[in-house]
Short mmCIF file of C-alpha atoms in Angstrom, two decimals:
data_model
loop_
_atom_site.label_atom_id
_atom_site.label_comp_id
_atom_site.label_asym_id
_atom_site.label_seq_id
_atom_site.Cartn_x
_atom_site.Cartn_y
_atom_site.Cartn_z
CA UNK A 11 8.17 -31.55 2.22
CA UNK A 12 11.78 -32.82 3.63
CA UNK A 13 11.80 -33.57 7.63
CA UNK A 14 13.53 -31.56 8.57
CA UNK A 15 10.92 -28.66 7.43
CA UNK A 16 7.74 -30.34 8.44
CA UNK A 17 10.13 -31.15 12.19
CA UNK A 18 10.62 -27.33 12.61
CA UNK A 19 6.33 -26.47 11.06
CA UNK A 20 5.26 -29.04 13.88
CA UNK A 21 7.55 -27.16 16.85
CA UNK A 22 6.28 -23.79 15.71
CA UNK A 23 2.47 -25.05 16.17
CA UNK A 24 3.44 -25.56 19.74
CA UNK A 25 3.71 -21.62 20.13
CA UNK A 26 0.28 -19.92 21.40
CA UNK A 27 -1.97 -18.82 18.68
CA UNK A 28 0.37 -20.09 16.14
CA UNK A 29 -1.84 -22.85 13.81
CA UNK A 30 -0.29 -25.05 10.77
CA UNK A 31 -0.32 -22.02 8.30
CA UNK A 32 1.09 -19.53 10.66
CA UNK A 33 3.71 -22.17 11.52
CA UNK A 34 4.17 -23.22 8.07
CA UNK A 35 4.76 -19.24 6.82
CA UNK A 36 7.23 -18.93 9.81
CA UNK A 37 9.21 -21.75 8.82
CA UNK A 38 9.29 -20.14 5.37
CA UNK A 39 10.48 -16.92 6.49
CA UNK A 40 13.31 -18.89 8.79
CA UNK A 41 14.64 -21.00 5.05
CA UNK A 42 14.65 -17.24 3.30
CA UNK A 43 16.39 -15.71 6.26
CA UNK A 44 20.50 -14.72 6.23
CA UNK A 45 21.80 -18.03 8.36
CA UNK A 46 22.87 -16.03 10.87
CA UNK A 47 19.89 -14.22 12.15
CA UNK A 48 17.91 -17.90 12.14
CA UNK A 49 20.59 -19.23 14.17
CA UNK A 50 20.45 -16.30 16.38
CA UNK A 51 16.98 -17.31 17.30
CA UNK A 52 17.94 -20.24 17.71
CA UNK A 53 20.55 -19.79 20.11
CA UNK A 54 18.71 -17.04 21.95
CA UNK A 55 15.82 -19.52 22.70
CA UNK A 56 18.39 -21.99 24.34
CA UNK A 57 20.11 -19.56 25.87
CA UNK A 58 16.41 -17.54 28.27
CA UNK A 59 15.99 -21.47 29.33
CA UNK A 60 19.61 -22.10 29.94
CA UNK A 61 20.39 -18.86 31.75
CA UNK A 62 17.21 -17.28 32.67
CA UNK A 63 15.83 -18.98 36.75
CA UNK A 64 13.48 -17.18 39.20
CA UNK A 65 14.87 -14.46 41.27
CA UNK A 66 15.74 -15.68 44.93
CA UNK A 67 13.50 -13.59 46.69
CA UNK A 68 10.56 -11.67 44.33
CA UNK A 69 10.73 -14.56 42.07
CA UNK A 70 10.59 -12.42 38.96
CA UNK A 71 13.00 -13.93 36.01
CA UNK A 72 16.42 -13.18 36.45
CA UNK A 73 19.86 -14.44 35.23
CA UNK A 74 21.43 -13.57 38.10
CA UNK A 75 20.85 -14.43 42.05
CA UNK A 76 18.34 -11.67 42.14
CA UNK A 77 16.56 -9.42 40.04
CA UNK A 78 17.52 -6.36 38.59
CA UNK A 79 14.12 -4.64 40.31
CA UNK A 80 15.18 -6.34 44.09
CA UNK A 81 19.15 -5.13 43.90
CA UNK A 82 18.28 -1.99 42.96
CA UNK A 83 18.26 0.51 45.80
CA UNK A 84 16.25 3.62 44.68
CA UNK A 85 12.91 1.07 45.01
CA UNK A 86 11.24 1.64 47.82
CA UNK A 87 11.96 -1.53 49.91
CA UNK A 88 9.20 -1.38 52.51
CA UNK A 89 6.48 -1.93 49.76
CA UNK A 90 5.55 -5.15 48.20
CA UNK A 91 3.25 -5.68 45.43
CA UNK A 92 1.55 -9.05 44.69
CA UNK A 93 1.20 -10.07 40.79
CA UNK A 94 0.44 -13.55 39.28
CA UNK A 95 2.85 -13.73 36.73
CA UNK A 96 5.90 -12.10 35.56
CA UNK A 97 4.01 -10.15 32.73
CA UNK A 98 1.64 -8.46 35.08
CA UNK A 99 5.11 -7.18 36.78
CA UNK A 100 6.20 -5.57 33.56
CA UNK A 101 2.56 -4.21 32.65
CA UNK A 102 2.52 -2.65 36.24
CA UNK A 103 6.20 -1.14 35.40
CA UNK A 104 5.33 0.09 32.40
CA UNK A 105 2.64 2.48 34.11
CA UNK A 106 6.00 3.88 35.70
CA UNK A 107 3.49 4.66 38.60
CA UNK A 108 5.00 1.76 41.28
CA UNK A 109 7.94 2.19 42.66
CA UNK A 110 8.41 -0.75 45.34
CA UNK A 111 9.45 -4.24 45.35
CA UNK A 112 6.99 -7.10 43.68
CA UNK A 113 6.44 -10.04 44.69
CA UNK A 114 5.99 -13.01 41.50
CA UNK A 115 3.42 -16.10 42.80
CA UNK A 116 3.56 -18.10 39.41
CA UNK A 117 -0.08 -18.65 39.57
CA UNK A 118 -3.38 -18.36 41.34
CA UNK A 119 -5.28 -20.46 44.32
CA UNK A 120 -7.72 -23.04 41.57
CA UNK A 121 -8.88 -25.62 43.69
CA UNK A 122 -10.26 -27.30 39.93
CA UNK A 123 -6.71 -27.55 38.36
CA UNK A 124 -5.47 -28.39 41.55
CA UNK A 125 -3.77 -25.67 42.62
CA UNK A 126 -3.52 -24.94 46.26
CA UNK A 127 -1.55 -22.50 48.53
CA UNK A 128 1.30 -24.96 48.71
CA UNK A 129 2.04 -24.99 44.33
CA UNK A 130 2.36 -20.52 44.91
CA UNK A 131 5.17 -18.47 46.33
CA UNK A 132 3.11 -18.11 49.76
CA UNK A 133 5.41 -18.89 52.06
CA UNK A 134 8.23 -16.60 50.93
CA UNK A 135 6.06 -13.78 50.58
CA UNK A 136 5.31 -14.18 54.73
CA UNK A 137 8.93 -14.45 55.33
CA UNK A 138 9.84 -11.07 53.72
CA UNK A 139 7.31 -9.30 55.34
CA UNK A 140 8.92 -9.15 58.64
CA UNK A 141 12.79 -9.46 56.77
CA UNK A 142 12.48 -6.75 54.99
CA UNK A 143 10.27 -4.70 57.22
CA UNK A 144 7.32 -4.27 54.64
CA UNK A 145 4.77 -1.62 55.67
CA UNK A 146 2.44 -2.37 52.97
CA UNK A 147 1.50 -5.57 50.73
CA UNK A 148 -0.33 -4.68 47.51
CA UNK A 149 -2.72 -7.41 46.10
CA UNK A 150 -2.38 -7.10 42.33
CA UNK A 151 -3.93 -10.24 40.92
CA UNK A 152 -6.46 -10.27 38.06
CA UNK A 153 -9.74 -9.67 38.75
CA UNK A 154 -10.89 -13.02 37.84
CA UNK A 155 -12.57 -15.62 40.60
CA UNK A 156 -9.42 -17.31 41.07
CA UNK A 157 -7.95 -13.49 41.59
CA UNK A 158 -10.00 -12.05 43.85
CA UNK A 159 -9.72 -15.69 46.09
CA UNK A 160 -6.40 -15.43 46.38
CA UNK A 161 -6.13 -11.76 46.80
CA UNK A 162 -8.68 -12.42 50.05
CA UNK A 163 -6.53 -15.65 50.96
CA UNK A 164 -3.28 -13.87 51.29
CA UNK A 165 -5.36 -10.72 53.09
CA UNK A 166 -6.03 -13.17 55.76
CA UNK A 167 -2.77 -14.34 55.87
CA UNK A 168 -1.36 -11.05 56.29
CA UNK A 169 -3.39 -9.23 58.46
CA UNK A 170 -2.18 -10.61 61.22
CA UNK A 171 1.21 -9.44 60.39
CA UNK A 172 0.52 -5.80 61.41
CA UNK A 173 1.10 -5.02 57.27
CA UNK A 174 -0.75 -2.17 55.25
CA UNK A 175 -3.27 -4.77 52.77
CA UNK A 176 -4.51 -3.12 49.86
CA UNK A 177 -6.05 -4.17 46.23
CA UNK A 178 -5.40 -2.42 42.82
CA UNK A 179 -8.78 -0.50 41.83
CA UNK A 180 -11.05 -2.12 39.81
CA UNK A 181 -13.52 0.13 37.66
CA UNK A 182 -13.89 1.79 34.27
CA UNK A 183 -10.79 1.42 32.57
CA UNK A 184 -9.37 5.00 31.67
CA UNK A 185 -10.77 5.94 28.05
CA UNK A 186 -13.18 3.34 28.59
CA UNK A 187 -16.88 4.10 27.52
CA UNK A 188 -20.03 3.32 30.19
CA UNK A 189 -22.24 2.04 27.29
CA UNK A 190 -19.70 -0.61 26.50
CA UNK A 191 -18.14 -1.30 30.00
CA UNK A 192 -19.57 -4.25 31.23
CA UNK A 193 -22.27 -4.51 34.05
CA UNK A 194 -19.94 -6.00 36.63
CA UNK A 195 -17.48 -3.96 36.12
CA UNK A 196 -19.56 -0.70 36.66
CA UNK A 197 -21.39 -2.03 39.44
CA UNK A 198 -17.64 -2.10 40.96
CA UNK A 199 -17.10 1.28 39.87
CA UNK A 200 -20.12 2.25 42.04
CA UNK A 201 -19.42 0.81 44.69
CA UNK A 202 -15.60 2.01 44.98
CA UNK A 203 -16.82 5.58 44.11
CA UNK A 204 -14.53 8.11 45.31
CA UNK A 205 -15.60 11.30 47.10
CA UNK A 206 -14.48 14.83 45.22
CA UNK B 17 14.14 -7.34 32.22
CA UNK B 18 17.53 -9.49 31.93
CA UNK B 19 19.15 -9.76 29.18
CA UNK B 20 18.63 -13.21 27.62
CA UNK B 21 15.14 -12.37 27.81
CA UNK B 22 15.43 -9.19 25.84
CA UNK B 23 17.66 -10.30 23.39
CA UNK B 24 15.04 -13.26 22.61
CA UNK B 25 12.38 -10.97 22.26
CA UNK B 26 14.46 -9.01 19.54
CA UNK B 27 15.22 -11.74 17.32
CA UNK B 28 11.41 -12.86 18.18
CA UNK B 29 10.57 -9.09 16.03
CA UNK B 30 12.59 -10.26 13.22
CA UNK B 31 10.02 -13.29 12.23
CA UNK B 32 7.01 -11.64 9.94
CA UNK B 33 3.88 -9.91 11.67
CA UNK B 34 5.69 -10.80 15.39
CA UNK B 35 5.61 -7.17 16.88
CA UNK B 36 7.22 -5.90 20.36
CA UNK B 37 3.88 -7.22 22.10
CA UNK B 38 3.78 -10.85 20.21
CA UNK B 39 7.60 -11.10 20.99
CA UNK B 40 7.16 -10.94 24.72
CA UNK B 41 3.95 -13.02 24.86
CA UNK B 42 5.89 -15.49 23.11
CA UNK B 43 9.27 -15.19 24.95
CA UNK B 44 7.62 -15.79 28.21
CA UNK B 45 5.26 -18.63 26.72
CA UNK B 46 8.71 -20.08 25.65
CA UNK B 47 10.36 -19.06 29.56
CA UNK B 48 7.35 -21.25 30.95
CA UNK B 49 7.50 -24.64 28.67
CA UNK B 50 9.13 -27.30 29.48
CA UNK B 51 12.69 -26.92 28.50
CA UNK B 52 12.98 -29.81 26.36
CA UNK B 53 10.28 -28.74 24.38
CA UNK B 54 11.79 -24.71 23.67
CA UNK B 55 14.98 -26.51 23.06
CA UNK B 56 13.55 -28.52 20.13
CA UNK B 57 12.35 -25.76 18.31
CA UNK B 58 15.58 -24.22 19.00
CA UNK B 59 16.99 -26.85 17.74
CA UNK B 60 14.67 -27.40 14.71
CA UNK B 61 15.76 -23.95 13.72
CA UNK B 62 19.17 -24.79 13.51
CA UNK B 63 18.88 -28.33 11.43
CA UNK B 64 16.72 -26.31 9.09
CA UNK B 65 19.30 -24.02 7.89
CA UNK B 66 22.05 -26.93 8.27
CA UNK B 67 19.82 -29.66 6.00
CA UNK B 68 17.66 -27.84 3.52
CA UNK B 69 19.21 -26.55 0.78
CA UNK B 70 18.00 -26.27 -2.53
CA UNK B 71 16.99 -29.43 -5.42
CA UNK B 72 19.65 -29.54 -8.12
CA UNK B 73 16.91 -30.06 -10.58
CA UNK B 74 14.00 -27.90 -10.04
CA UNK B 75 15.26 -26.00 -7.31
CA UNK B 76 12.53 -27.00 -4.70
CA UNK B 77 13.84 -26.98 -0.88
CA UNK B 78 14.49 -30.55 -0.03
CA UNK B 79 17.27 -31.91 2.51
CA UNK B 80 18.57 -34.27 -0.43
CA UNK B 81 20.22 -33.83 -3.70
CA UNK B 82 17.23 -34.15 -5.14
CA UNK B 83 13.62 -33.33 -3.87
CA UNK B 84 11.43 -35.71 -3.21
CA UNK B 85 8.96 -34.56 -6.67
CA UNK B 86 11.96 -35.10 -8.78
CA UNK B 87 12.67 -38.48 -7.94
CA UNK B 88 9.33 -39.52 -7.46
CA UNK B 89 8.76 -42.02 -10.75
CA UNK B 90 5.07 -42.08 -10.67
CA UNK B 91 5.33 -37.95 -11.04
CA UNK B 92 4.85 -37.04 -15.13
CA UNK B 93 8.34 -36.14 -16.37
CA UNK B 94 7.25 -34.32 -19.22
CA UNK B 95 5.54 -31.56 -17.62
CA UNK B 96 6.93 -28.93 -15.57
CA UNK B 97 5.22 -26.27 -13.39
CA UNK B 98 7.19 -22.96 -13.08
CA UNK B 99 6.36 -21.15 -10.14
CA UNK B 100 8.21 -18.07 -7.91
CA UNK B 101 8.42 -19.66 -4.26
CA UNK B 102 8.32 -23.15 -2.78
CA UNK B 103 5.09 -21.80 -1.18
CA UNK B 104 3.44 -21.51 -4.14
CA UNK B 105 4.43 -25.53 -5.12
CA UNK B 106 3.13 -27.00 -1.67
CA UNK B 107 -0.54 -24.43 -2.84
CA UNK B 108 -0.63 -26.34 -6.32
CA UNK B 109 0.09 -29.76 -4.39
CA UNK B 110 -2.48 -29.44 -2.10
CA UNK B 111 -5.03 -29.03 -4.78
CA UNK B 112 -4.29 -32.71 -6.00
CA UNK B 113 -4.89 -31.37 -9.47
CA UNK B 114 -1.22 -31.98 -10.63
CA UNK B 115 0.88 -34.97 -11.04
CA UNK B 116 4.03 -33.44 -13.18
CA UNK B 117 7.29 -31.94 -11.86
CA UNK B 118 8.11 -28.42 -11.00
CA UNK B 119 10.08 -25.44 -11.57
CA UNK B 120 11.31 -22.68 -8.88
CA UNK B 121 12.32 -19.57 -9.90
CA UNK B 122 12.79 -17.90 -6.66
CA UNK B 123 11.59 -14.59 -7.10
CA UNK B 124 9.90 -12.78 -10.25
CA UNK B 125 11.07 -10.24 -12.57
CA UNK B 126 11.41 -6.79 -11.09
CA UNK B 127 13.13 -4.05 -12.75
CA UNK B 128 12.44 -2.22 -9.71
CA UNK B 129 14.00 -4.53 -7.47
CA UNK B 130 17.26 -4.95 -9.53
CA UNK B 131 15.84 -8.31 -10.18
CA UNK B 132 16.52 -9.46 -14.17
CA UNK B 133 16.83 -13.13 -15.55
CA UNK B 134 20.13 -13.68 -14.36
CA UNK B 135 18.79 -13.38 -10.46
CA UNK B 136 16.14 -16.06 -11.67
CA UNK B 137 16.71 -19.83 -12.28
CA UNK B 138 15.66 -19.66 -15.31
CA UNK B 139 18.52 -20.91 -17.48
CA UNK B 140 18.36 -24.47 -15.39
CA UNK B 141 14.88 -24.21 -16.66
CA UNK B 142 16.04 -24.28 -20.36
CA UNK B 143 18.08 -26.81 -20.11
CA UNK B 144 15.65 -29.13 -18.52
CA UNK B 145 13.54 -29.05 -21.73
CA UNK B 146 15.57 -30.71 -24.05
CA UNK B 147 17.38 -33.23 -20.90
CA UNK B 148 14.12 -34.17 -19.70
CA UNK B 149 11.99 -34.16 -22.95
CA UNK B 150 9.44 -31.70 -21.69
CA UNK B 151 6.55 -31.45 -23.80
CA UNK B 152 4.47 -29.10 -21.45
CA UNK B 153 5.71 -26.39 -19.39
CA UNK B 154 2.37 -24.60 -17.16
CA UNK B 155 3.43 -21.09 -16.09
CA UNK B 156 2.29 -20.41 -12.83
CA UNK B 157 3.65 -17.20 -11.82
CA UNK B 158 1.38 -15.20 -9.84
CA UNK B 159 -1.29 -12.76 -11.56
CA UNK B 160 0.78 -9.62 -10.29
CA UNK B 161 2.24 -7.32 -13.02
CA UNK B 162 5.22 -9.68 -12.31
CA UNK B 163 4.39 -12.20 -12.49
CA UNK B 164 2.70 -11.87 -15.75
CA UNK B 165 5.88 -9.90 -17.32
CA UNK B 166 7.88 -13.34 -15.98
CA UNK B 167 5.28 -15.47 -17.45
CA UNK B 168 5.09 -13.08 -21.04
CA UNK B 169 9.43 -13.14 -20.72
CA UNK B 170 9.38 -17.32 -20.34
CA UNK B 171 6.72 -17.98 -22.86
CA UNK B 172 8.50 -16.21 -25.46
CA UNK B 173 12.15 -18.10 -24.39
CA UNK B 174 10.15 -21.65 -24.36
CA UNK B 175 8.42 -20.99 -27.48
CA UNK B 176 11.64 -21.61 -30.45
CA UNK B 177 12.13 -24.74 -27.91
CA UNK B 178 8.91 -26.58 -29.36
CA UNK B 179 7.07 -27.30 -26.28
CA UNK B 180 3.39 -26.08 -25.90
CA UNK B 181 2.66 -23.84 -23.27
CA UNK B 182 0.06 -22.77 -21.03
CA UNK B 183 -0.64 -20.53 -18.21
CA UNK B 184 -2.76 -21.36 -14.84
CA UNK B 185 -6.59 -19.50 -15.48
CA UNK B 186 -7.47 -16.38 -13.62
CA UNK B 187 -10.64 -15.91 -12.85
CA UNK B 188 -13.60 -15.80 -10.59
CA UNK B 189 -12.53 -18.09 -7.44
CA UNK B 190 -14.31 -21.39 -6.84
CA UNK B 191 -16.77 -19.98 -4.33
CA UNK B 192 -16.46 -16.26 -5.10
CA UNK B 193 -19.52 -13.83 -5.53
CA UNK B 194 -19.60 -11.71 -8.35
CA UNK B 195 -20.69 -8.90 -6.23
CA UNK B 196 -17.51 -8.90 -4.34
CA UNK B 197 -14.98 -9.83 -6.57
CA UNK B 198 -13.09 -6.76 -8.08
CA UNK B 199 -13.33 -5.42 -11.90
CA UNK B 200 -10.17 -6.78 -12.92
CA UNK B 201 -10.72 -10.24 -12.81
CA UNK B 202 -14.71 -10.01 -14.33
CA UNK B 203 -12.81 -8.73 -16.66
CA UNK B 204 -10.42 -11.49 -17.20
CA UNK B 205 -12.87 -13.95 -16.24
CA UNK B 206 -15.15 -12.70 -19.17
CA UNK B 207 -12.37 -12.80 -21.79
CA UNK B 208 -11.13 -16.07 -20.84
CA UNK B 209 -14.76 -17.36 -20.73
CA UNK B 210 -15.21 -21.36 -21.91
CA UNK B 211 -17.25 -23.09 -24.21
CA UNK B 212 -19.55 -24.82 -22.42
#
């Protein structure tokens, strides 16, 4: 196959869960394509790195100073909540249920990759708390080890800041089924039972 | 979501099997590389469509005038491969089987489609038999109703030209079980049984 082909096969492998035929099919579709729409790809991949930097104060992605979520002025300002990354920010919004401020941390505490308190947005999250006069910091990471560690890290941390701390609900997902729902997971749904 | 980061994720939707959901994972995998490496790809996009064009000869993508199985001289001359898609050469080359030169129609019959001869590369195909004293031409359309009305429409074009012709077997694959292979090709497979 020419370089150029086999150049553009190899950078597709790089994608997640895209392997040598995947990549090979893509590269395919891009030589069958109209010119235009390949080069709009193209251009639109330069352009999210070129244009697209972290929001000054959530730390969502933004193209601007700020994000669209933290200028706009019908979210409720005194409430923050506390995600990982900037995808569990849009599946939270997509639940149209939150209607606050967020607050992006670009990872989790992993003491085994190295990752202390010092590589996550900590410290700006403290300084908004009293800046913005936040009653109440939702914890919102994934209920993994690394999760629930840093969800109890930055509960510490807070307290003391006379803030409302709470942490999304774990249990049986809606639609879920008990026989399939794994033991941990119900044994959390016990033990947050709600009274009727 | 900002804009750049939108629009990548609709040109994302254009590539085959990406959906909304695939889009975004890969957007944001793409937001969170290194830039260098999301510009390469970008870039490898680009060259593609600017380098590759198609072999003068057998009509095989290559980023020269020729491709690199038509002026290979330990590749048989006098035996040409026709299939529909590029894809379907690099299939036959992995096999290792074949050591002749190709043929790319791009595309298949299909009165459906509006597609007749004229849409096909066939007549470059014609003219290679006498230029390149062919002596063997293997059809290797697929086994769809297409590509065996190509293969039937070719055969009887080639045939006045004096060069024997032959078309790849169909039958049960290297591997297959009996049990789960479908009625159509036990059925070929029986009438194109071998002497053993």
């Amino acid at each position: 196959m020419s370089d150029p082909i086999q150049n553009l096969i190899h950078e597709l492998t790089r994608l997640p869960s895209v392997g040598e035929k995947t990549a090979t099919r893509l590269a395919f579709h891009l030589l069958k394509t109209p010119t235009e729409t390949a080069l709009a790809l193209s251009r639109a991949i330069a352009e999210v790195k070129e244009k697209v930097r972290l929001c000054n104060r959530c730390f969502h992605l933004t193209s601007g100073e700020e994000c669209n979520l933290c200028i706009d002025p019908r979210r409720e300002g005194d409430r923050i909540c506390v995600v990982e990354e900037p995808l569990d920010l849009l599946a939270i919004e997509k639940s149209r249920i939150y209607r606050g401020r967020y607050h992006v941390l670009h990872g989790v505490l992993s003491p085994i990759d190295g990752v202390g308190p010092d590589q996550l947005r900590i410290e700006p999250l403290l300084a908004r708390i009293p800046a913005e006069q936040v009653r109440e910091v939702i914890l919102a990471t994934n209920p993994s080890v690394e999760g629930e560690a840093t969800a109890i890290y930055l509960a510490k941390l807070l307290k003391p800041m006379g803030v409302r701390i709470s942490r999304i609900a774990h249990g049986i997902p809606m639609g879920g089924e008990l026989e399939y729902t794994d033991e941990l997971t119900i044994g959390r749904a016990l033990t947050d039972r709600r009274e009727m």
